[in-house]
Short mmCIF file of C-alpha atoms and ligand atoms in Angstrom, two decimals:
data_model
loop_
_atom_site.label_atom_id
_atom_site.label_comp_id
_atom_site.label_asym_id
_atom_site.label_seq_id
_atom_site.Cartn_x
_atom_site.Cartn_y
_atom_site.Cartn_z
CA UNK Q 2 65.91 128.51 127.16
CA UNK Q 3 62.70 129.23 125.73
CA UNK Q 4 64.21 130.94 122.62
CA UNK Q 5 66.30 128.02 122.17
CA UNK Q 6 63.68 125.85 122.02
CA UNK Q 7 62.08 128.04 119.31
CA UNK Q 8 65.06 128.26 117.10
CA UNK Q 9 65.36 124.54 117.32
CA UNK Q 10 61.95 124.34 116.37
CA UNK Q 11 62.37 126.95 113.62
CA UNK Q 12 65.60 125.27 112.46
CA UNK Q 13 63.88 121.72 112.21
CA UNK Q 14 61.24 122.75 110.04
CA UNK Q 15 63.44 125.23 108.36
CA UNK Q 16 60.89 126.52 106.39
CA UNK Q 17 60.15 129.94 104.69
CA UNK Q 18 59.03 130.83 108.35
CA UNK Q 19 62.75 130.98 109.29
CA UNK Q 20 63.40 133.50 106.50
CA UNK Q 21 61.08 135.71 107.99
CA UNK Q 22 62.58 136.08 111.68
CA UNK Q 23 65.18 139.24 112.13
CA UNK Q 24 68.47 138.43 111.90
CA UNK Q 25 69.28 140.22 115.12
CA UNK Q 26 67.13 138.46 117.32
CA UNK Q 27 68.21 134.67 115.53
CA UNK Q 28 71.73 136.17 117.00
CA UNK Q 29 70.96 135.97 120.59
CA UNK Q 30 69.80 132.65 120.03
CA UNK Q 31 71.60 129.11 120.62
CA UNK Q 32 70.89 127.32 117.61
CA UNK Q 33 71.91 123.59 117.08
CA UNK Q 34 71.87 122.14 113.42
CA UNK Q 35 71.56 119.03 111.58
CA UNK Q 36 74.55 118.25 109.08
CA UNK Q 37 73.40 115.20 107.39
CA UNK Q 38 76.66 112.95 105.16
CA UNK Q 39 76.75 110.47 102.77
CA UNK Q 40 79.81 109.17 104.81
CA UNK Q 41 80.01 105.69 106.31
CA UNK Q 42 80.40 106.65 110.05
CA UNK Q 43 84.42 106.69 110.83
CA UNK Q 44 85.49 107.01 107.16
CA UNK Q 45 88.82 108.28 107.37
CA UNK Q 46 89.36 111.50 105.43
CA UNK Q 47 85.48 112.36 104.74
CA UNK Q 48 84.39 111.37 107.82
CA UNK Q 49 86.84 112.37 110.39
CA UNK Q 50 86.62 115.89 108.07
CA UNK Q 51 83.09 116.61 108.04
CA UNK Q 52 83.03 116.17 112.54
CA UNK Q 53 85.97 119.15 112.14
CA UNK Q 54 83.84 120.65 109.83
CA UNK Q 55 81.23 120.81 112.48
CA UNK Q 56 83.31 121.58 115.13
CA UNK Q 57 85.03 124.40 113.71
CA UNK Q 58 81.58 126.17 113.09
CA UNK Q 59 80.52 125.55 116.47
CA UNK Q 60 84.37 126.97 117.77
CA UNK Q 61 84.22 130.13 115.27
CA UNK Q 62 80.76 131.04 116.51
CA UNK Q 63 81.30 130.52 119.98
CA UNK Q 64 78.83 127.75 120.58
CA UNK Q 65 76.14 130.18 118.89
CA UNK Q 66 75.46 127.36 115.98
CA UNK Q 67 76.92 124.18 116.83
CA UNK Q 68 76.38 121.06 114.36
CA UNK Q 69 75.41 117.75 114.67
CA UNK Q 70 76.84 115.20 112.17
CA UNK Q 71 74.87 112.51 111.05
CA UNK Q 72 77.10 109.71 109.25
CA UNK Q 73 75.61 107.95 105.65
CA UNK Q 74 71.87 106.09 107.02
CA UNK Q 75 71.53 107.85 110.43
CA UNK Q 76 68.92 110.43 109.65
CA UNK Q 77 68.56 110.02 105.32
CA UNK Q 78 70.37 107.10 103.11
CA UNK Q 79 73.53 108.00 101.80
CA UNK Q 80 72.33 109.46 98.45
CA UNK Q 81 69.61 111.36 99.61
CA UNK Q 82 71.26 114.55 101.42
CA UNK Q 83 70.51 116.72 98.62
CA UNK Q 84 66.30 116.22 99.04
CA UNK Q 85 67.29 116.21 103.34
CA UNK Q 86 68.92 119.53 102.35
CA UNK Q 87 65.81 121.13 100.39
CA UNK Q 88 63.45 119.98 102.20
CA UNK Q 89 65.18 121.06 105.75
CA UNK Q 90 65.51 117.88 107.19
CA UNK Q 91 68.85 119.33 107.91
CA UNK Q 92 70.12 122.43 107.54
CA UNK Q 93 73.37 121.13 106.33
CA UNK Q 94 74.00 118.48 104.23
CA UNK Q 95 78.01 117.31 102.98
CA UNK Q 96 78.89 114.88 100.21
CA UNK Q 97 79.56 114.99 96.52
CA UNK Q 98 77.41 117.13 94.15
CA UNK Q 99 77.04 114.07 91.32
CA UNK Q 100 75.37 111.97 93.28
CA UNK Q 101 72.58 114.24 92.13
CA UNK Q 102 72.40 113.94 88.49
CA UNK Q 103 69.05 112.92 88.56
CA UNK Q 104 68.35 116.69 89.65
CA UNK Q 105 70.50 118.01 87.05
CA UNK Q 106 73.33 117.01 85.04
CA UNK Q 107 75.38 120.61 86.25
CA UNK Q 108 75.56 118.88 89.63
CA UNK Q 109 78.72 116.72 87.60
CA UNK Q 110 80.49 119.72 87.13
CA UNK Q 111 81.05 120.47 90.90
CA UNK Q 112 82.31 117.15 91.77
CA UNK Q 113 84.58 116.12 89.09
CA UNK Q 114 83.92 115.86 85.44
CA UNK Q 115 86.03 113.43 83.46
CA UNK Q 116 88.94 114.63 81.99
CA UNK Q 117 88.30 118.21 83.90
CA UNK Q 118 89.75 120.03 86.54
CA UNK Q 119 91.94 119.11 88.80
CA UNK Q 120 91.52 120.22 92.43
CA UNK Q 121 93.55 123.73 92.45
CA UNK Q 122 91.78 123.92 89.31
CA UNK Q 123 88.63 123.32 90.30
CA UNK Q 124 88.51 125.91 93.17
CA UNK Q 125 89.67 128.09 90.88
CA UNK Q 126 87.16 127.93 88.76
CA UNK Q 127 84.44 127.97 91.81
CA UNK Q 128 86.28 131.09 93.57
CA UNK Q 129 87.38 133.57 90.56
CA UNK Q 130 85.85 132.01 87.94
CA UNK Q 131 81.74 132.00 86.86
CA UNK Q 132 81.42 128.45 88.90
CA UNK Q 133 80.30 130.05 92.09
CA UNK Q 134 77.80 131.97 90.15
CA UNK Q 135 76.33 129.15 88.32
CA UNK Q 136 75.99 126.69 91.23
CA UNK Q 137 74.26 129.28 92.97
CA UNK Q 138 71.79 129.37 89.43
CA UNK Q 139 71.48 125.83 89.19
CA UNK Q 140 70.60 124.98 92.96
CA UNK Q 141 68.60 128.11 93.38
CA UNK Q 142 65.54 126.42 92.05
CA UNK Q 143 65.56 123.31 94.84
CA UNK Q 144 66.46 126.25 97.74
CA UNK Q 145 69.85 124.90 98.27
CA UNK Q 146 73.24 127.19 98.21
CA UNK Q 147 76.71 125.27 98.25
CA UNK Q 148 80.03 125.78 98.80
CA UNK Q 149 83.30 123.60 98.27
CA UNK Q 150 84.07 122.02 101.51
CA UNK Q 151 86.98 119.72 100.41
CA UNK Q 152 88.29 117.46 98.03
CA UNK Q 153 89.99 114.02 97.88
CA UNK Q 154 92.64 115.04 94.89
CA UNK Q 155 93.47 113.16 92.09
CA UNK Q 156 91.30 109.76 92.64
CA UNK Q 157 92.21 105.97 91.50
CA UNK Q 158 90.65 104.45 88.53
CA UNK Q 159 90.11 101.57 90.81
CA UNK Q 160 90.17 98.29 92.05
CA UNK Q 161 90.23 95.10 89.76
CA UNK Q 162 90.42 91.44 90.25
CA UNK Q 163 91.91 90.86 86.72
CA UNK Q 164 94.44 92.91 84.40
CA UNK Q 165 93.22 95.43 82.23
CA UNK Q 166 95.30 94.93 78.65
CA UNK Q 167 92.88 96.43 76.54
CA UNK Q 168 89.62 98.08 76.09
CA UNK Q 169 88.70 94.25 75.24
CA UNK Q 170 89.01 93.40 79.07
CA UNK Q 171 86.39 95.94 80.31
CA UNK Q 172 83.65 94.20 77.99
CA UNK Q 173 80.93 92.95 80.43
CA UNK Q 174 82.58 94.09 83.87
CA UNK Q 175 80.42 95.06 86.56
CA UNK Q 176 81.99 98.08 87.74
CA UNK Q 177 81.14 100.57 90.64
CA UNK Q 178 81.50 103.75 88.82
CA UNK Q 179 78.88 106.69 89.75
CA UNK Q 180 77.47 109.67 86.91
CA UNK Q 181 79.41 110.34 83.94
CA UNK Q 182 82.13 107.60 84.65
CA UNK Q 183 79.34 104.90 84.48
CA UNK Q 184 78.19 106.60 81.26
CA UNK Q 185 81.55 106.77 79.52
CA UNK Q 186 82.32 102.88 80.63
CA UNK Q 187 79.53 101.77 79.28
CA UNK Q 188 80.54 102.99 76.05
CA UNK Q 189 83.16 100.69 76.42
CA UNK Q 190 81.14 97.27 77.13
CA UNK Q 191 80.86 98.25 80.78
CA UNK Q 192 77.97 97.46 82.96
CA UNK Q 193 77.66 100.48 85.48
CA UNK Q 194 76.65 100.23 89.05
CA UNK Q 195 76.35 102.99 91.35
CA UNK Q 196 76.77 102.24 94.97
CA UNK Q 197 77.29 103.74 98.12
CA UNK Q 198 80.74 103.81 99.91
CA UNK Q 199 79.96 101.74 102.61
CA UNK Q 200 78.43 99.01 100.26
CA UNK Q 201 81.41 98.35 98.06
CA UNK Q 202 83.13 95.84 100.08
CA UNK Q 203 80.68 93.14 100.03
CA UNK Q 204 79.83 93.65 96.80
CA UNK Q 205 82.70 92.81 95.21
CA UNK Q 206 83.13 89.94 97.97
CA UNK Q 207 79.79 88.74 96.95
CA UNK Q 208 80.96 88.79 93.20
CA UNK Q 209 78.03 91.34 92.74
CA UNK Q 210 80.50 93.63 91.03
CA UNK Q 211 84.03 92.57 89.33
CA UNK Q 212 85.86 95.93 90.04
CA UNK Q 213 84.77 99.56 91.98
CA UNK Q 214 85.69 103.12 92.20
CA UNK Q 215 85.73 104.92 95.42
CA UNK Q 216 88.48 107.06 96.29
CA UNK Q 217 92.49 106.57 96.97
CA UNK Q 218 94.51 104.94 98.92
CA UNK Q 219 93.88 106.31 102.21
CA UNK Q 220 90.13 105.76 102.68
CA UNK Q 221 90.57 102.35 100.24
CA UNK Q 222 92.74 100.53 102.24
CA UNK Q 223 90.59 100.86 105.22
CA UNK Q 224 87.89 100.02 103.17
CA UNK Q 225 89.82 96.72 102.80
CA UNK Q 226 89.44 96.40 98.83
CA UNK Q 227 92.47 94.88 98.85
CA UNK Q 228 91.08 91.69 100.37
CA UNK Q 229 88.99 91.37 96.75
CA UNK Q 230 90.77 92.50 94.27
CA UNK Q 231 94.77 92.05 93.14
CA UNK Q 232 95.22 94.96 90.94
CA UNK Q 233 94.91 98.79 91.52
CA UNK Q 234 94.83 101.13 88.61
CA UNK Q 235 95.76 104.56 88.19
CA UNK Q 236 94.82 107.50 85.81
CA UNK Q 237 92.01 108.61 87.84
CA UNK Q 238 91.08 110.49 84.45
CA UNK Q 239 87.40 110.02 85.81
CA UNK Q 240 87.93 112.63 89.11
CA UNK Q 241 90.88 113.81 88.77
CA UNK Q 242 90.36 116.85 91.90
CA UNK Q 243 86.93 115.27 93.15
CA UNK Q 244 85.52 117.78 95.33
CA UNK Q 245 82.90 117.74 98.15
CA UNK Q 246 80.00 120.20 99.04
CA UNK Q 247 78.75 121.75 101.85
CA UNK Q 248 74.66 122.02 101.29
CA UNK Q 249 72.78 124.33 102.99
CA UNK Q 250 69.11 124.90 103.05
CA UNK Q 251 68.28 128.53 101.53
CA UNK Q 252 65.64 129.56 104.13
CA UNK Q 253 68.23 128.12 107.17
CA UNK Q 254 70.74 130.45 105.61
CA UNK Q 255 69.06 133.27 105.26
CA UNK Q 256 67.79 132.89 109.05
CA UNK Q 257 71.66 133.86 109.88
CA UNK Q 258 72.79 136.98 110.71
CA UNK Q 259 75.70 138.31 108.59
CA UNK Q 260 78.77 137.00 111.21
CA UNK Q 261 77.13 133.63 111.05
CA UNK Q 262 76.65 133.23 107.56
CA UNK Q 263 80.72 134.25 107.02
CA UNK Q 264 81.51 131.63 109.80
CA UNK Q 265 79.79 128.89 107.36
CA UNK Q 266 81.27 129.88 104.36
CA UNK Q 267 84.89 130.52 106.05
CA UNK Q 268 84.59 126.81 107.53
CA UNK Q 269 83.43 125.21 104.38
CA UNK Q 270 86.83 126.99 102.66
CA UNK Q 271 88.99 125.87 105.32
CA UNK Q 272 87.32 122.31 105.30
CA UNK Q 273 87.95 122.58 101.50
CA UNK Q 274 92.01 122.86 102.06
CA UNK Q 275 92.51 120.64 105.77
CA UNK Q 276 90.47 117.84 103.72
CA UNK Q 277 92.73 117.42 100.78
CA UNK Q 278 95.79 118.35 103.21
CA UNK Q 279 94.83 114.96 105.12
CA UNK Q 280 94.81 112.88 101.53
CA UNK Q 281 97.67 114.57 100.25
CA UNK Q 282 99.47 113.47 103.86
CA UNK Q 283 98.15 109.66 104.31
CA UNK Q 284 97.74 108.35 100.74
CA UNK Q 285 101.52 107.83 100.02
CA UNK Q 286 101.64 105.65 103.40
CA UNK Q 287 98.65 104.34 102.71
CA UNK Q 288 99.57 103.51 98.75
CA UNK Q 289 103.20 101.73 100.42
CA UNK Q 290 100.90 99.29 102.50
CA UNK Q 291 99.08 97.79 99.77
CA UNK Q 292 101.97 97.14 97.73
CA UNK Q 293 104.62 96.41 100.70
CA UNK Q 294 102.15 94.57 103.48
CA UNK Q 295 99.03 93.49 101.02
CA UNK Q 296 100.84 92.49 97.48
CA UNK Q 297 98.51 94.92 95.45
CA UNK Q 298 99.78 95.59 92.25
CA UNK Q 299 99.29 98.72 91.12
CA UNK Q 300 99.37 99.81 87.20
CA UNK Q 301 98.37 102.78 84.78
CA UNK Q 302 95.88 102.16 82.06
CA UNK Q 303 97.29 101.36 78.78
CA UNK Q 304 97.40 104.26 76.73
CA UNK Q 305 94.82 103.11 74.27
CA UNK Q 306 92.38 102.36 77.03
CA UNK Q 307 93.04 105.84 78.14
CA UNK Q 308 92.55 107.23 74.61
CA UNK Q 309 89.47 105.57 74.66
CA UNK Q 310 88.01 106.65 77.94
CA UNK Q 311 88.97 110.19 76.46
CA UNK Q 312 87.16 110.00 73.34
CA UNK Q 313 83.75 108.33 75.07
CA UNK Q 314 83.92 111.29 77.66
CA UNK Q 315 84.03 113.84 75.11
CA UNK Q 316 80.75 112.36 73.80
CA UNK Q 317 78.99 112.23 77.35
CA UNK Q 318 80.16 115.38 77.45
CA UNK Q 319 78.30 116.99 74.59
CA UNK Q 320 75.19 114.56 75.32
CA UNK Q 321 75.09 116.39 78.67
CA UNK Q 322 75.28 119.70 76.99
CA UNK Q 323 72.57 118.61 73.78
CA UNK Q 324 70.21 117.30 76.75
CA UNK Q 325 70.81 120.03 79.16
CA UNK Q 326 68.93 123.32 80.13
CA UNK Q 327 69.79 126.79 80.02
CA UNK Q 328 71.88 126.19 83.05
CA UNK Q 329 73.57 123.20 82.29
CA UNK Q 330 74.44 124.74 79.10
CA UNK Q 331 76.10 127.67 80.36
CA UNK Q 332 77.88 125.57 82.73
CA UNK Q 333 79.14 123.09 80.58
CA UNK Q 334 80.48 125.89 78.12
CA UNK Q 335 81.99 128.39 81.18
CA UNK Q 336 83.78 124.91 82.30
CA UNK Q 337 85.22 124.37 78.95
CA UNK Q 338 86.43 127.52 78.91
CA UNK Q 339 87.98 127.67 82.03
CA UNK Q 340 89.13 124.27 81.19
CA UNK Q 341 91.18 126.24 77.90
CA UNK Q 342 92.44 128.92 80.10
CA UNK Q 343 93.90 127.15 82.92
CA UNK Q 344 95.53 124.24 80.63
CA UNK Q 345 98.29 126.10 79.54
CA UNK Q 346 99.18 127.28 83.03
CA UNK Q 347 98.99 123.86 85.05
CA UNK Q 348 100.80 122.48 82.08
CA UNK Q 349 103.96 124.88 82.38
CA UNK Q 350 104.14 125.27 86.30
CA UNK Q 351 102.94 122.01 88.31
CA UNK Q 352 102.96 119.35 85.24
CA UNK Q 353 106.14 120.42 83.75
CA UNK Q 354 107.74 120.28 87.47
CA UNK Q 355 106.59 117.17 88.45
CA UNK Q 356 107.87 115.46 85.52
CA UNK Q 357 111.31 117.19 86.27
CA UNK Q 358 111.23 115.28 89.88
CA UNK Q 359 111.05 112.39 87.39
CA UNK Q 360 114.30 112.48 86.52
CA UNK Q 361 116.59 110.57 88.25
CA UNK Q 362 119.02 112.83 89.95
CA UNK Q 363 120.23 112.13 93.28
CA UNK Q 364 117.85 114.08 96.21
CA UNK Q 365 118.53 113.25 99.99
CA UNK Q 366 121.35 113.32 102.68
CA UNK Q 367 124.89 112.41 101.75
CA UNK Q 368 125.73 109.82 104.53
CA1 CA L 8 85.35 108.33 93.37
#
C-alpha cells in the first residue's frame, strides 16, 4: 500500500521526477490516473466513449493503471485539458486537438482541417503517413505525446434558425464555429464565437448566437438544438472526419514500463474505431427523429456558398502556413500532400460507390 501511495503521489505531480523511477519497479505498482475531457458529463458518443476508454485500460492492464474520467469543468474547464495535460494535472487528457490553436496552429491539422481529410483518411495519414511523426514534433515542446482516440465522422455544418440562400444570408450571423471554421466564416460576414459543447444550448436560446456547430445528429439531438433552430445543414466541409486525441503527459509516459505504454496506445486505437462505430450506428436514427418527431428541415448548402467556403479556406489555409513555424510548415505541406495522394483513391473506391447506391434501383426483400 505504501508504494501505491507513492505512485499516486508521483503520478499527481507527474513531474520529471517520474521519468526518473525504473520502469520495473513502476510495474509492481497500482497506479490510478487522472483523464481529464472537454466532454459535458453524459454526452453521448464522446462521453460514454472516453469512460470505455478508461475502462478498457484499466481491463487490458489488469487493474495495474486504472483511469479516472473527469467530464468538461470537474477538475479543468473544458478548453483547458491541453495546459492540465502539460502541466500533469492529469496524466491523460481527451478532446479535440484545435481547441488549441492558441498553442499552435498544427494542432488544426489533427482535428479536422476544412476541406481535408476525411476520417479513414485522416488515420491514414496519422498511422502510415508523416502525421504521427509531426504531432509528436509539434507537441514535443509542451511535453505532451498524442494519439487518435476516435472520431465523430463526417460532421454537420449546423444548426440555423433561418435559410441559408446565399453567401448574403451569413452576413452578420453569430455563429458557434471553433479555429479555422470561425476564420473562414468570417471571411464571409460571419461573426465567430467559440464555445464549449455544453454551452451551446442556451446560447442560441438566449439569442446570444443565431446558429452553432457541434457535431451530428446523434450527440445534437440530445443536445436539444432542435428546440432553437428550424433548419439543419449539411456539407460538413468544415470537419469532414473530426477526430479526437488522447493527451498524455511526456514524463507520466515515460514512467510506464513497455507493456503499459502498448496498453495506452492499443486503447487509444481501439477507442479511435468503437467511437466512430457508435456515430456511424446512432446518427441515421438519430437524423430520422429530427425530421420525423421534431420537423427539422434539413438542407445542403447551395453550391455557391460552398464554393465560397472553399475558396476562403484555401486562404486560411496559406495564412496558417505564411504565419506558421518550422513545424507548422512542414505539417501543413506533408498534409497537402497526403491530401493529393489519397484524393484519387477515396474518389474511385468509397465516393464513386456511394454515389452508385444513389441510383435508384430496387434493394430489399421481395414480399
Ligand atoms: Ca464540430
Amino acid at each position: 500500500m505504501k508504494r501505491r501511495g507513492l505512485f499516486k503521489k508521483i503520478g499527481a505531480t507527474a513531474g520529471a521526477a517520474a521519468a526518473g523511477f525504473a520502469a520495473p519497479a513502476i510495474g509492481q505498482g497500482l497506479m490510478e490516473w487522472r483523464m481529464v475531457t472537454s466532454w459535458p458529463k453524459g454526452l453521448p458518443g464522446l462521453g460514454a466513449g472516453v469512460e470505455r476508454l478508461a475502462a478498457r485500460i484499466g481491463e487490458m492492464s489488469g487493474g495495474r493503471l486504472t483511469v479516472k474520467v473527469y467530464a468538461a469543468g470537474e477538475l479543468v474547464p473544458a478548453f483547458e485539458c491541453f495546459g492540465a495535460v502539460a502541466s500533469g494535472t492529469a496524466q491523460l487528457g481527451h478532446d479535440a486537438s484545435y481547441y488549441h490553436l492558441g498553442k499552435s496552429e498544427g494542432t488544426a491539422f489533427y482535428t479536422a482541417f476544412p476541406f481535408g481529410f476525411t476520417a479513414p483518411e485522416i488515420e491514414a495519414w496519422v498511422k502510415y503517413g508523416e502525421g504521427q511523426k509531426l504531432w509528436d514534433e509539434l507537441y514535443a515542446p509542451f511535453g505532451i505525446r498524442a494519439f487518435l482516440a476516435g472520431n465523430t465522422g463526417t460532421q454537420m455544418l449546423g444548426w440555423f434558425k433561418k435559410e441559408v440562400r446565399s453567401v448574403d444570408d451569413l452576413q452578420g450571423l453569430k455563429f458557434r464555429a471553433p479555429g479555422n471554421q470561425g476564420k473562414i466564416l468570417q471571411k464571409l460576414g460571419v461573426t465567430p464565437v467559440a464555445l464549449p459543447g455544453g454551452e451551446i444550448f442556451p446560447a442560441l436560446q438566449s439569442g446570444a448566437i443565431d446558429a452553432a456547430e457541434w457535431i451530428g445528429p446523434y450527440n445534437d439531438l440530445a443536445l436539444g438544438f432542435y428546440q432553437v433552430c428550424r433548419y439543419y445543414y449539411s456539407h460538413g466541409y468544415h470537419e469532414p472526419g473530426a477526430a479526437l486525441q488522447l493527451m498524455i503527459n511526456e514524463a507520466a509516459w515515460r514512467s510506464l514500463p513497455a507493456d503499459l505504454q502498448a496498453i495506452v496506445k492499443a486503447a487509444a486505437e481501439a477507442a479511435n474505431g468503437d467511437i466512430w462505430a457508435e456515430y456511424n450506428a446512432r446518427s441515421g436514427p438519430a437524423l430520422r427523429t429530427l425530421v420525423e418527431k421534431h420537423g427539422v428541415i434539413v438542407k445542403g448548402l447551395p453550391e455557391d456558398v460552398l464554393m465560397a467556403c472553399g475558396e476562403k479556406s484555401n486562404e486560411v489555409l496559406n495564412e496558417v502556413y505564411e504565419a506558421g513555424d518550422a513545424t507548422v510548415k512542414k505539417i501543413v505541406v506533408d498534409f497537402l500532400k497526403f491530401r493529393a495522394e489519397v484524393i484519387p483513391w477515396t474518389r474511385i473506391a468509397d465516393q464513386a460507390y456511394v454515389n452508385a447506391r444513389r441510383l435508384p434501383f430496387k434493394f430489399g426483400l421481395k414480399s
